[in-house]
GROMACS .gro file of C-alpha atoms in nm:
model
   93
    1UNK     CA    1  12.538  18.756  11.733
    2UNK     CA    2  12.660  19.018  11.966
    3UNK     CA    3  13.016  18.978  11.927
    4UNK     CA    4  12.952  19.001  11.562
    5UNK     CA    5  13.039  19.360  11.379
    6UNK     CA    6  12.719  19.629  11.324
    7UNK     CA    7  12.641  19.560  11.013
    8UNK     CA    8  12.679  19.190  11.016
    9UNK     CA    9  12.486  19.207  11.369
   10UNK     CA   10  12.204  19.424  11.142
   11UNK     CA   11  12.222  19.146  10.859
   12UNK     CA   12  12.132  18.838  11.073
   13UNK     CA   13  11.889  19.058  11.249
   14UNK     CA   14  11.690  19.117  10.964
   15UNK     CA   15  11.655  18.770  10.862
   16UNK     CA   16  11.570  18.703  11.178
   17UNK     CA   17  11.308  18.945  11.219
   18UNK     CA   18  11.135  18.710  10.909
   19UNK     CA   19  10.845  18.537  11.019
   20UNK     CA   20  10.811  18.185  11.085
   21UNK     CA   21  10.643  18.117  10.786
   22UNK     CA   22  10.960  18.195  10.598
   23UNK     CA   23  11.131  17.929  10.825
   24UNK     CA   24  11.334  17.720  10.521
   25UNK     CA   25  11.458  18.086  10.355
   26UNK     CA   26  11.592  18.171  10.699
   27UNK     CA   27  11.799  17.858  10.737
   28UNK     CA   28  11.894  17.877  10.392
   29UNK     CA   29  12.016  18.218  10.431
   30UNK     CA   30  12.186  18.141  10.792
   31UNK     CA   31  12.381  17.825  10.616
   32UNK     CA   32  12.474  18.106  10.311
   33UNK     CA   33  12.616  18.354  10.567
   34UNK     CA   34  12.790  18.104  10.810
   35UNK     CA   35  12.997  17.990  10.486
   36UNK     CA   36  13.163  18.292  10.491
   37UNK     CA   37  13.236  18.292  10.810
   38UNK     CA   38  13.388  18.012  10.828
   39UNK     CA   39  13.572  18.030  10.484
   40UNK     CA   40  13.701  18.383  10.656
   41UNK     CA   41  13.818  18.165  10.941
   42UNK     CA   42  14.035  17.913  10.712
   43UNK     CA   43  14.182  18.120  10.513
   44UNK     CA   44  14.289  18.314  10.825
   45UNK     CA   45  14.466  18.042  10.973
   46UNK     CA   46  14.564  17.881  10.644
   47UNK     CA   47  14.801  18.227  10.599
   48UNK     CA   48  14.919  18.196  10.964
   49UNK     CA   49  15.020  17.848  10.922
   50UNK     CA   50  15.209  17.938  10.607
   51UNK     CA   51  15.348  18.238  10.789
   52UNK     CA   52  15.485  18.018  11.061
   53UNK     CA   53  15.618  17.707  10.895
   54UNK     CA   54  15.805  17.889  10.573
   55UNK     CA   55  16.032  17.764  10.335
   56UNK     CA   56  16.309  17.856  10.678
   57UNK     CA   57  16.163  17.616  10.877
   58UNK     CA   58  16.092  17.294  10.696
   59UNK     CA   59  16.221  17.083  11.035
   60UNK     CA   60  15.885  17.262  11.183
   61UNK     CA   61  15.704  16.931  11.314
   62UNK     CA   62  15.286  16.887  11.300
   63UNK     CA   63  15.244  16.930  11.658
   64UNK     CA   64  15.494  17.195  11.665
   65UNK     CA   65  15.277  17.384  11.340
   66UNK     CA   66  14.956  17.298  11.540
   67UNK     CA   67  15.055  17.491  11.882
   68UNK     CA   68  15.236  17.773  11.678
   69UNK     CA   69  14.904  17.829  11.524
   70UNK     CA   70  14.678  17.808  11.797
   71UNK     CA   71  14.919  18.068  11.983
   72UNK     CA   72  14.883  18.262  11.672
   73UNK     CA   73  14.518  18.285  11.640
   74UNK     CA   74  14.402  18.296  11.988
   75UNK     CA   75  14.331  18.610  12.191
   76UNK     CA   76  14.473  18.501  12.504
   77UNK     CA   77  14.722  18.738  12.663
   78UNK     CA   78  14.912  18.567  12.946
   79UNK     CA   79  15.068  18.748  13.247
   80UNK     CA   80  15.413  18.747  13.162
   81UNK     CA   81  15.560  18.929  13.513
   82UNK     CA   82  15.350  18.682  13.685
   83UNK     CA   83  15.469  18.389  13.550
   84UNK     CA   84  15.822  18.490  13.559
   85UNK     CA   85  15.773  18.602  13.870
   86UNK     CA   86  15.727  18.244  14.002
   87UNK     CA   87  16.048  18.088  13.796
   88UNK     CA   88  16.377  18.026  14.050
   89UNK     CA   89  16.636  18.263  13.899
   90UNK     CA   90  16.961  18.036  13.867
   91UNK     CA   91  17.302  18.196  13.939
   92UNK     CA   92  17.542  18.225  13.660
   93UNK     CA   93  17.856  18.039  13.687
   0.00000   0.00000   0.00000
């Protein structure tokens, strides 16, 4: 819940805050939110994957779509001067 958005964060908070007595109206309401989440999520990746593997790039393999969309989508930032730092240079001929 913290990484969630305020108002989302105040949302599941207040159904939360419900007491136990209103236990199968709180799951009800959890499994009505989480769809959205995770129809946000599909959609969001269904648009990247259509981004990546356009009518330009029909050769595009599945394994090749699947990595191109997991680079896509994740939030991982990887130390490019690093890594290059540790690649042999190779004289030109």
């Amino acid at each position: 819940i913290d990484s969630l958005p305020t108002i989302e964060k105040l949302v599941f908070q207040t159904w939360n805050a419900l007491p136990d007595s209103y236990s199968n109206m709180k799951k009800y309401a959890f499994g009505v939110l989480s769809i959205f989440g995770s129809t946000y999520l599909c959609e969001q990746i269904f648009s990247n994957m259509n981004y990546i593997k356009s009518k330009y790039r029909t050769r595009l393999t599945d394994e090749s779509l699947q990595s191109c969309v997991k680079i896509k989508v994740t939030s991982y930032m990887p130390d490019v001067e690093k890594l290059s730092s540790d690649v042999r240079k190779q004289k030109s001929h």
